[in-house]
PDB file of C-alpha atoms and ligand atoms in Angstrom:
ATOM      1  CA  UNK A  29      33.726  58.732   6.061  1.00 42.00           C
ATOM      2  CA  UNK A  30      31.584  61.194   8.334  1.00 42.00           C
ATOM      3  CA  UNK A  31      29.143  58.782   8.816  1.00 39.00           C
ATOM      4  CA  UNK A  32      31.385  55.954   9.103  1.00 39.00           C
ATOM      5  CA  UNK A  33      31.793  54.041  13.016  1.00 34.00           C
ATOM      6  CA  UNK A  34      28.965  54.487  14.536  1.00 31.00           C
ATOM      7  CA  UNK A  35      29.716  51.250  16.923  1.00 32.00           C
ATOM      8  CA  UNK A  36      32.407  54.211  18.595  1.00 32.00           C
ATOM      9  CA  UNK A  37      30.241  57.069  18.403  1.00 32.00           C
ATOM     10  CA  UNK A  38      28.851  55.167  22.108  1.00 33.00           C
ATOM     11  CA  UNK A  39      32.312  55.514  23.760  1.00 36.00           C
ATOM     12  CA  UNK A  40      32.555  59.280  22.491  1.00 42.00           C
ATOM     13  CA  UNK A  41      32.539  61.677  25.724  1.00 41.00           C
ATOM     14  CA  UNK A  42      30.799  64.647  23.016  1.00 43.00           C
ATOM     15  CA  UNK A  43      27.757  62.438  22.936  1.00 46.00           C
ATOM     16  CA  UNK A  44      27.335  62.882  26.651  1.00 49.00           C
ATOM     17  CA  UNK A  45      25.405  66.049  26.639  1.00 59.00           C
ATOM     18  CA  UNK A  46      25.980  69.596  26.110  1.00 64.00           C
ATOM     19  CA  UNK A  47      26.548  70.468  29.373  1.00 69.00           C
ATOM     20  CA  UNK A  48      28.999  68.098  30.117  1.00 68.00           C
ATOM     21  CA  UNK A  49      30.846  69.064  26.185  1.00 69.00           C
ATOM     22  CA  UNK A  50      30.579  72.570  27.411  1.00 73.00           C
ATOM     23  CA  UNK A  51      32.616  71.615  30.811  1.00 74.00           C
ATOM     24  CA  UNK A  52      35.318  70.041  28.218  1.00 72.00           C
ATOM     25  CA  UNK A  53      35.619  73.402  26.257  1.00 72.00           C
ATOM     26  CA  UNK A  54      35.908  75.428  29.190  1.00 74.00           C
ATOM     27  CA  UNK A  55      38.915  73.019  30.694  1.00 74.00           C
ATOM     28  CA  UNK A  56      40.702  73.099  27.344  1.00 74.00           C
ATOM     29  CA  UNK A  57      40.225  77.005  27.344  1.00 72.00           C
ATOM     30  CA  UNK A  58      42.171  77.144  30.674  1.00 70.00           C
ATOM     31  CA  UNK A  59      44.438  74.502  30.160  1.00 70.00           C
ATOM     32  CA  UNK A  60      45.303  76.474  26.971  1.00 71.00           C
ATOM     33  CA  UNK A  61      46.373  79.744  29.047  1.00 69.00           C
ATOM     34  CA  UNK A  62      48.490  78.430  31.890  1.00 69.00           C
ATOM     35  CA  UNK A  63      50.296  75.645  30.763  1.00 73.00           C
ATOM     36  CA  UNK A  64      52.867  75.564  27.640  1.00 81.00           C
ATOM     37  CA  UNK A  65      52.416  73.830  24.116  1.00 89.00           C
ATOM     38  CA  UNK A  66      53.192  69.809  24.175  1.00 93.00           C
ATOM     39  CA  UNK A  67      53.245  67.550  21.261  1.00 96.00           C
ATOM     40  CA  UNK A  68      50.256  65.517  21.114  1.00 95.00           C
ATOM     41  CA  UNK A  69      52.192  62.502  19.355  1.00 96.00           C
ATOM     42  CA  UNK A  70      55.606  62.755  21.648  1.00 97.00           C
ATOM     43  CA  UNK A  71      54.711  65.282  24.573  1.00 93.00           C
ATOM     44  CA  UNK A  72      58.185  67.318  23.754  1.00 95.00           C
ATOM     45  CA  UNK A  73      57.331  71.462  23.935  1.00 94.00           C
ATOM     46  CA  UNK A  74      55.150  71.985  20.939  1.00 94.00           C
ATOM     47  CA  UNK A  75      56.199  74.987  18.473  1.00 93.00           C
ATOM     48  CA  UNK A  76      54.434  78.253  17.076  1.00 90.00           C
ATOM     49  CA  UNK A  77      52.409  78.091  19.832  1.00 90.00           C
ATOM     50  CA  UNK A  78      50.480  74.881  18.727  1.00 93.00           C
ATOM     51  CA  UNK A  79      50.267  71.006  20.431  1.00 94.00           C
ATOM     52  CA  UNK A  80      52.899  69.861  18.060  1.00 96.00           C
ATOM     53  CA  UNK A  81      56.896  69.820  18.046  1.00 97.00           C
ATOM     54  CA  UNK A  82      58.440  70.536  14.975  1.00 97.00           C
ATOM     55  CA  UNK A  83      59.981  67.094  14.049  1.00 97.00           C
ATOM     56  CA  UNK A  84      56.650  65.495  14.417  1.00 97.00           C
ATOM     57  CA  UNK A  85      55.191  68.187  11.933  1.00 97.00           C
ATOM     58  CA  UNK A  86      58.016  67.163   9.539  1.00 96.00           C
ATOM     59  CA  UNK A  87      57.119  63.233   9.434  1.00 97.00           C
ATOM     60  CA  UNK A  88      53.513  63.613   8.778  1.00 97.00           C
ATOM     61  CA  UNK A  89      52.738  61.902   5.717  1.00 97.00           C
ATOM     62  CA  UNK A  90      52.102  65.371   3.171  1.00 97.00           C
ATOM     63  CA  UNK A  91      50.054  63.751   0.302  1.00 97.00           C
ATOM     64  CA  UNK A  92      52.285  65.952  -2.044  1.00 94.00           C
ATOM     65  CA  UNK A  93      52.764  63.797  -4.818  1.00 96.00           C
ATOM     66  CA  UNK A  94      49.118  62.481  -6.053  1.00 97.00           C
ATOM     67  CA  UNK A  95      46.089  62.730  -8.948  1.00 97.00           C
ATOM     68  CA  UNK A  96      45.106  65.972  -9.578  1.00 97.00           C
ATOM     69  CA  UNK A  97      41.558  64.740  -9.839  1.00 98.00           C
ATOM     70  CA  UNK A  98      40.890  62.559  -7.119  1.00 97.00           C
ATOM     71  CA  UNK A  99      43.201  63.233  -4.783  1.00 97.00           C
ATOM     72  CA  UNK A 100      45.065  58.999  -4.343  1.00 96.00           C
ATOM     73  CA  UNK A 101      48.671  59.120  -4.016  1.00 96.00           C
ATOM     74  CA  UNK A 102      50.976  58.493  -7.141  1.00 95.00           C
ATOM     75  CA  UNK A 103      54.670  58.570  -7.415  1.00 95.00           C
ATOM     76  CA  UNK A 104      54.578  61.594  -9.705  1.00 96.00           C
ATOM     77  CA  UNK A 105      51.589  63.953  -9.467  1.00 97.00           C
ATOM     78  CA  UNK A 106      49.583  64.087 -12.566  1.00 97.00           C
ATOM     79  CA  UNK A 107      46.442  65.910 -14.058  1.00 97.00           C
ATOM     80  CA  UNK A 108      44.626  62.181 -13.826  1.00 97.00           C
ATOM     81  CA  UNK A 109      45.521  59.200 -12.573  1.00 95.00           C
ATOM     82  CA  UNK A 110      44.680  55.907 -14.574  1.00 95.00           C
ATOM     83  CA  UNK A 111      41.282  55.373 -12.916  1.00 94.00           C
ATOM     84  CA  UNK A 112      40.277  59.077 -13.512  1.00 96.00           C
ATOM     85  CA  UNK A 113      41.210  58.754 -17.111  1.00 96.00           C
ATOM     86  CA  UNK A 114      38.730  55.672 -17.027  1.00 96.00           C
ATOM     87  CA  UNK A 115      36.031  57.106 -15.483  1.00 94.00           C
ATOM     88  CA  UNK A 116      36.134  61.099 -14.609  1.00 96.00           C
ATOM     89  CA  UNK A 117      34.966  61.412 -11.191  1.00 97.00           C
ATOM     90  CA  UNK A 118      32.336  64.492 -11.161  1.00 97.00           C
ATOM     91  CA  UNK A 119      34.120  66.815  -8.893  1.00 98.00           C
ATOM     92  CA  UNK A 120      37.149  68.537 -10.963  1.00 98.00           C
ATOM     93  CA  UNK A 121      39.833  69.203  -8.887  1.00 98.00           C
ATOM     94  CA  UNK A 122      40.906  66.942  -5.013  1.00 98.00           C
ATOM     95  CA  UNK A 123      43.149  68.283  -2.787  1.00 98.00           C
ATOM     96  CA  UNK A 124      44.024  66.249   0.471  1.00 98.00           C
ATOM     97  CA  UNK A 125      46.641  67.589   2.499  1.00 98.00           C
ATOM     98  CA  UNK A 126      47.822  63.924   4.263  1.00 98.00           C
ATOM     99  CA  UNK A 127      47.992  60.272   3.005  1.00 97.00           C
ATOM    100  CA  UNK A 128      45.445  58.366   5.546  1.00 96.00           C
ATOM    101  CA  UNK A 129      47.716  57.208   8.191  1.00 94.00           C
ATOM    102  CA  UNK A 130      50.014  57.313  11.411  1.00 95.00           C
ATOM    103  CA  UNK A 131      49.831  59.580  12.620  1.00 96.00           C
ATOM    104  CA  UNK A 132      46.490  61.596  11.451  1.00 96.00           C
ATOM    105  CA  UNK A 133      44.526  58.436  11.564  1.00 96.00           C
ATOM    106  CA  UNK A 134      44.849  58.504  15.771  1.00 94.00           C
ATOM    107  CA  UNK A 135      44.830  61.817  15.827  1.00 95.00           C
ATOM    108  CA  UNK A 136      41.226  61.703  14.373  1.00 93.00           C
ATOM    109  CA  UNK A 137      39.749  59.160  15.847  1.00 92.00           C
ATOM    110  CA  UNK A 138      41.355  61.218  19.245  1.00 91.00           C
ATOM    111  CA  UNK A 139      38.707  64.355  17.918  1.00 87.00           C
ATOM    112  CA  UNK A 140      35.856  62.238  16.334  1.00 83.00           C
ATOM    113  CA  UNK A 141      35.713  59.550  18.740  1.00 81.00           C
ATOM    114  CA  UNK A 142      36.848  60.623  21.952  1.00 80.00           C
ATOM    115  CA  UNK A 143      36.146  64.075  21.802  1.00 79.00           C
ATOM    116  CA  UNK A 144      39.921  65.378  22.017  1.00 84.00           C
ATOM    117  CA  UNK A 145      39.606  69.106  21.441  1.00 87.00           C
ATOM    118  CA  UNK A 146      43.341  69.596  21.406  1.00 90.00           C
ATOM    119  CA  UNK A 147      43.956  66.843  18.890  1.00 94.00           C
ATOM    120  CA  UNK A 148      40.804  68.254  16.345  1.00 92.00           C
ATOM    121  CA  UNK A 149      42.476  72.160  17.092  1.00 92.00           C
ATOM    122  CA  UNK A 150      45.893  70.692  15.335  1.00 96.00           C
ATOM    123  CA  UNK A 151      44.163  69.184  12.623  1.00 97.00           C
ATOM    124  CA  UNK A 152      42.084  72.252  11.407  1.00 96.00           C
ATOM    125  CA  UNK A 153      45.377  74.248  11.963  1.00 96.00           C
ATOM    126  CA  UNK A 154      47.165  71.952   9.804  1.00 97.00           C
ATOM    127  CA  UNK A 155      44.267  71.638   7.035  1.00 97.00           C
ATOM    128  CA  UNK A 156      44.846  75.915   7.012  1.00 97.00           C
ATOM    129  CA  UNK A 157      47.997  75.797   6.386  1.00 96.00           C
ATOM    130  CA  UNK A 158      48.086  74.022   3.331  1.00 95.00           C
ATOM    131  CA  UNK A 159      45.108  75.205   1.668  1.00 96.00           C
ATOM    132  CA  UNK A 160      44.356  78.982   3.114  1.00 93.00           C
ATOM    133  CA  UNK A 161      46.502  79.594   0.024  1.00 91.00           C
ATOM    134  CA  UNK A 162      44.383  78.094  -2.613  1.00 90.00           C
ATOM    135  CA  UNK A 163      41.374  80.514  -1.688  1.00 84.00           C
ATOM    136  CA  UNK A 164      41.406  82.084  -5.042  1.00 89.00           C
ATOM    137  CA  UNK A 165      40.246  79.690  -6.701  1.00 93.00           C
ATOM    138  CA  UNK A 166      36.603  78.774  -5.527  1.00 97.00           C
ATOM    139  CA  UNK A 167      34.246  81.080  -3.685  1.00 95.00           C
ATOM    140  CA  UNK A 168      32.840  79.132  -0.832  1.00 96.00           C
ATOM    141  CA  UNK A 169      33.818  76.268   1.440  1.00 97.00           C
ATOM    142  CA  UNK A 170      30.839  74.019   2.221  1.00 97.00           C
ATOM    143  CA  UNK A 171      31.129  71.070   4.762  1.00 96.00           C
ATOM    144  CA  UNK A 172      29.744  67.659   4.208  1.00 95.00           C
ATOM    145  CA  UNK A 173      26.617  67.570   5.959  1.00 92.00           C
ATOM    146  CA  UNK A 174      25.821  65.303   8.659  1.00 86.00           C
ATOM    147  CA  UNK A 175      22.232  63.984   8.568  1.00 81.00           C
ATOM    148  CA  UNK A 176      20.607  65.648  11.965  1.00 80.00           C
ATOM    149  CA  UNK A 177      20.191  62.765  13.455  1.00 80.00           C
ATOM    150  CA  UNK A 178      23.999  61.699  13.741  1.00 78.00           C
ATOM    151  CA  UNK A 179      24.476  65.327  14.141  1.00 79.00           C
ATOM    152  CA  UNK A 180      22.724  65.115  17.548  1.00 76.00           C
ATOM    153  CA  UNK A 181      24.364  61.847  18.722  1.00 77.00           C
ATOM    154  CA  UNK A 182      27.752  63.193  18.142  1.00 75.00           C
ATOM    155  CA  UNK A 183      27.439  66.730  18.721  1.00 76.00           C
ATOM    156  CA  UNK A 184      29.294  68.504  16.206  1.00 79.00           C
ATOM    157  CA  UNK A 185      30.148  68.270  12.366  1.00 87.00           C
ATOM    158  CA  UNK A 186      34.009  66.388  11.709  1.00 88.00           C
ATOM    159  CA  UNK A 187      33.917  68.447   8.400  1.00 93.00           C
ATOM    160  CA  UNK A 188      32.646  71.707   9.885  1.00 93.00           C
ATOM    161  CA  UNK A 189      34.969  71.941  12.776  1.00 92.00           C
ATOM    162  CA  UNK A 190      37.839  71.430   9.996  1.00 94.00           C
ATOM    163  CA  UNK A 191      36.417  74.313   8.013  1.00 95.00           C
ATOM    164  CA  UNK A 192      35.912  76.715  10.441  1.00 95.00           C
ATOM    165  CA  UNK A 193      39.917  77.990  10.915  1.00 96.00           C
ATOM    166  CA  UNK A 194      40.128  77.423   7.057  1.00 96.00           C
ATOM    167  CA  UNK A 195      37.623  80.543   7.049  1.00 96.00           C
ATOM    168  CA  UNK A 196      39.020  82.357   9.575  1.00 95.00           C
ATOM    169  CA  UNK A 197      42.560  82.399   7.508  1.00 95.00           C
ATOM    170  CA  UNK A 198      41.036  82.371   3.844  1.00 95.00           C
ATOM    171  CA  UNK A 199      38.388  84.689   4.278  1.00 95.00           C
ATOM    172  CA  UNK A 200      36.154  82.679   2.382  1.00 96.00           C
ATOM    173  CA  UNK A 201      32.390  82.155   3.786  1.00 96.00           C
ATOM    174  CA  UNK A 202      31.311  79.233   4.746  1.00 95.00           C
ATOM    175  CA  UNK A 203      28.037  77.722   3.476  1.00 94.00           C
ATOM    176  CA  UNK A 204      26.752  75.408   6.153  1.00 90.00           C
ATOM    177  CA  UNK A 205      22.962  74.682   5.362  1.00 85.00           C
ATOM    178  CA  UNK A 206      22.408  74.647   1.466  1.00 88.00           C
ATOM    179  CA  UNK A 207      23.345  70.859   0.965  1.00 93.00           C
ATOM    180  CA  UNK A 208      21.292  68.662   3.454  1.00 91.00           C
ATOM    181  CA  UNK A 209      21.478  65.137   4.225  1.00 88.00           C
ATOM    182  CA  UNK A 210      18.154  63.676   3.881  1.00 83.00           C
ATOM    183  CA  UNK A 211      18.566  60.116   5.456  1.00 73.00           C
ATOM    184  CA  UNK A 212      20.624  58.965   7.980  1.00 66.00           C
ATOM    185  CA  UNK A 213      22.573  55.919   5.201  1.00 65.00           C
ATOM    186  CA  UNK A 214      24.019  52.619   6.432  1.00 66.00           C
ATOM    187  CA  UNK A 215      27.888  53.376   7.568  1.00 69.00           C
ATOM    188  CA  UNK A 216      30.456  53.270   4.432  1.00 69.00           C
ATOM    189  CA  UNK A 217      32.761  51.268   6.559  1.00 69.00           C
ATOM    190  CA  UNK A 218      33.177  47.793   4.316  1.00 71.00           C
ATOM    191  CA  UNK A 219      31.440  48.747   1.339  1.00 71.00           C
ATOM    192  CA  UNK A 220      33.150  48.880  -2.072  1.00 76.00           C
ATOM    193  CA  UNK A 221      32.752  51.530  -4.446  1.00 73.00           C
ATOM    194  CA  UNK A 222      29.282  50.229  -5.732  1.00 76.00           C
ATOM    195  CA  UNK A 223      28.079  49.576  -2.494  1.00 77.00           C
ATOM    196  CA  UNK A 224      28.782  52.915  -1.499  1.00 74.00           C
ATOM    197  CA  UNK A 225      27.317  54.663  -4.250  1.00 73.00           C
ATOM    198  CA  UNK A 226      24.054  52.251  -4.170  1.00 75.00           C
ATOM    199  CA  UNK A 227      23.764  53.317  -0.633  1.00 77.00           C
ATOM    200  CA  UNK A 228      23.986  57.598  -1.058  1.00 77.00           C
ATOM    201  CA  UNK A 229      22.068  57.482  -3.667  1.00 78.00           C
ATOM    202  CA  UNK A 230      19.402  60.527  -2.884  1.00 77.00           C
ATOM    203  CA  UNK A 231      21.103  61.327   0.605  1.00 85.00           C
ATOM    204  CA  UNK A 232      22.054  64.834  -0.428  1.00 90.00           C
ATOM    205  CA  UNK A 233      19.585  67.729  -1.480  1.00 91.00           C
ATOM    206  CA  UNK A 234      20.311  71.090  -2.430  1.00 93.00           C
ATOM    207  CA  UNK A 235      17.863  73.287  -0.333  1.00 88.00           C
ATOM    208  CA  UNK A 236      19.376  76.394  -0.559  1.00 83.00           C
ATOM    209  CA  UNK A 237      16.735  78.185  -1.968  1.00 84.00           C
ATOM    210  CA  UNK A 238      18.695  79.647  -4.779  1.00 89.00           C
ATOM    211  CA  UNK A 239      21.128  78.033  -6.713  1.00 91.00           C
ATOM    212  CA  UNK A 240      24.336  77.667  -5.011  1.00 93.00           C
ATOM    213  CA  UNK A 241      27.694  79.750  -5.602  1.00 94.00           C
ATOM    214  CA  UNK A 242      29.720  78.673  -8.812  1.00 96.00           C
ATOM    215  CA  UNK A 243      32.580  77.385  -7.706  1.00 98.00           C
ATOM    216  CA  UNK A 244      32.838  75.158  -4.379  1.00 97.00           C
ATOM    217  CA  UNK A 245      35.331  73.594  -2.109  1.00 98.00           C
ATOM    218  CA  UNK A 246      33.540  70.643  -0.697  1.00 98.00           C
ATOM    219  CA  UNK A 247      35.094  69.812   3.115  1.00 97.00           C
ATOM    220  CA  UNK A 248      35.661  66.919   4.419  1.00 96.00           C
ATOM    221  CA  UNK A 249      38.023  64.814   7.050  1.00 96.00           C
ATOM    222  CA  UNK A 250      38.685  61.787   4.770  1.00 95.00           C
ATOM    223  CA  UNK A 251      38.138  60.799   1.571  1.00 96.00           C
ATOM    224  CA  UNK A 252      37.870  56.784   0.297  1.00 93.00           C
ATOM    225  CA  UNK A 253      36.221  55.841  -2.877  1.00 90.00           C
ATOM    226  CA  UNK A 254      35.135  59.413  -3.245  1.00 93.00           C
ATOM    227  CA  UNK A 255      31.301  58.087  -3.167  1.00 92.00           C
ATOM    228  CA  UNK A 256      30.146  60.627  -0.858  1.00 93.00           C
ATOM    229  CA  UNK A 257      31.940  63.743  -2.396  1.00 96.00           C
ATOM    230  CA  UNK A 258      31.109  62.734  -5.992  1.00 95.00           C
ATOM    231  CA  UNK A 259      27.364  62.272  -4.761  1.00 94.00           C
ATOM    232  CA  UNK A 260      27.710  65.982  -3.227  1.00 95.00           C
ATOM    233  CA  UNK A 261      29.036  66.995  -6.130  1.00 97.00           C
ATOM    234  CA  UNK A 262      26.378  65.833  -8.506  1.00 95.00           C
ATOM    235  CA  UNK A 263      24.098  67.349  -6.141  1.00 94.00           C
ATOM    236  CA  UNK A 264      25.389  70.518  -6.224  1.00 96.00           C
ATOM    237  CA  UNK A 265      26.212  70.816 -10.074  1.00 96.00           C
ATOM    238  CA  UNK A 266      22.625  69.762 -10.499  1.00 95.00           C
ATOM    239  CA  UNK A 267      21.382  72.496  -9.124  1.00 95.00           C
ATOM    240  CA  UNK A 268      23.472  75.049 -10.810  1.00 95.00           C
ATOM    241  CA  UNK A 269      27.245  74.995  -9.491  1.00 97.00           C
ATOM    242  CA  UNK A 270      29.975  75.144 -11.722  1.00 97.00           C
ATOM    243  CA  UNK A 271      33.173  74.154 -10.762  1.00 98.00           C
ATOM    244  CA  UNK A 272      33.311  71.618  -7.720  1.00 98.00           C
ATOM    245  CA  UNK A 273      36.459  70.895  -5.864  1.00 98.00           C
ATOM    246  CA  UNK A 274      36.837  68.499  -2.807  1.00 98.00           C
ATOM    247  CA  UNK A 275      39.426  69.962   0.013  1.00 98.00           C
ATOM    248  CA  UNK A 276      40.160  66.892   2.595  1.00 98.00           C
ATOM    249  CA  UNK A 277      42.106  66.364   5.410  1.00 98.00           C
ATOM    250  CA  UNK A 278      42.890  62.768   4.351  1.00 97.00           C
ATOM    251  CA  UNK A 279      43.552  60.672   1.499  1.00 97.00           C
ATOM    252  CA  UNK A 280      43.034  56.773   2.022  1.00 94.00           C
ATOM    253  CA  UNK A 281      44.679  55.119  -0.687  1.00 89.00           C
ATOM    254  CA  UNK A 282      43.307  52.691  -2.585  1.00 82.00           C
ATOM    255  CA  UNK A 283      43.719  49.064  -1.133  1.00 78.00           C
ATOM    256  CA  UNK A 284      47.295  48.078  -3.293  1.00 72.00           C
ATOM    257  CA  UNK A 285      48.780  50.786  -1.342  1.00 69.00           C
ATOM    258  CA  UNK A 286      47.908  50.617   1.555  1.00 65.00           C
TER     259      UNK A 286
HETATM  260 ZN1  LIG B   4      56.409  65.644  18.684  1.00 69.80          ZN
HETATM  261 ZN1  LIG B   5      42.642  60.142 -10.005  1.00 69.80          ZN
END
């Protein structure tokens, strides 16, 4: 869903400039050293030094019961859920820390859309947390790319932003320019899981030059159908990768459970 909205990306302050993106950064810089820590979903003192209080931490929707594989919630995790069994999606492991929903879903539209620093600083904090810990078993995060184009309208990379503190606490590199996005595609928004894959077909090429590392974590901020990872994914095995899994913030289930 990176590429997904574009009818918002308008209202989104980021798209104003650099200057003007650069003014925001330095206001949430100071705002960040005089005043205290306040929720950002209740406005009670946040704790650990972060824009959240504890019992809103506690309700967020965790995504800890789900398919091994791909990621959609289940009442019991399992290995593979009954649609993986069916049809093996091509990445080979999902983790997604939340189910999509209040309150991450405001809180990133708040960072994509309306170019809420605070609210996108609690989300990568968050995405750490849970998966710092599973750094042993890939060798590189690599964000979903934007194509340049939307890259410039918006101003910075959803996934990227996400991966940087992920980095920072895992010590893993990040890979930000082997896997390009060649053409701008029609937004997902709408589209079923056909539709979707129809329209990324080609969008991704490996450019790196050499092949890429052997085993992956793929970032992203939410996951669907899975159309756009799997696409990475084939991408990337394609040109020599191993062992592909997709790290996202969050999980929309599919449309029964919703
Ligand atoms: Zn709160
Ligand atoms: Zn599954």
């Amino acid at each position: 869903m990176s590429t997904s909205e574009p009818d918002k990306i308008a209202e989104n302050p980021a798209t104003a400039g650099p200057w003007r993106r650069r003014v925001r950064h330095w206001l949430d810089s100071f705002a960040r050293v005089v005043l205290p820590p306040r929720c950002l979903l209740c406005t009670r003192p946040g704790t650990g030094g972060r824009d959240l209080c504890l019992a809103c931490h506690q309700d967020l929707p965790f995504n800890r019961s789900a398919c091994a594989r791909c990621g959609i919630p289940l009442p019991t995790p399992a290995k593979a859920c009954g649609a993986c069994l069916k049809r093996l999606p091509p990445f080979d492991v999902t983790h997604a820390v939340f189910r999509y929903g209040a309150p991450v879903d405001s809180l990133l539209m708040r960072h994509k859309f309306h170019g809420d620093l605070a609210a996108g600083r609690v989300l990568g904090e968050l995405f750490a947390d849970e998966l710092s810990t599973l750094s042993g078993s890939v060798d590189t995060l690599l964000p979903v790319p934007l194509h340049p184009k939307r890259l410039g309208e918006r101003g910075y990379n959803q996934s990227l932003e996400l991966a940087r503190p992920l980095a920072r606490r895992s010590g893993l590199p990040l890979l930000v320019d082997g896997l390009r996005r060649q053409n701008a595609t029609t937004p997902q928004t709408g589209l079923d899981r056909k539709a979707r894959q129809q329209n990324l077909r080609g969008a991704f090429a490996w450019k790196g030059g050499r092949p890429p590392p052997g085993r992956i974590a793929l970032i992203d901020d939410t996951m669907t159908t899975g159309s756009t990872v799997a696409e990475c994914t084939r991408m990337l095995k394609r040109a020599g990768a191993e062992h592909v899994e997709v790290w996202v913030l969050a999980r929309v289930p599919p449309p029964g459970q919703r």
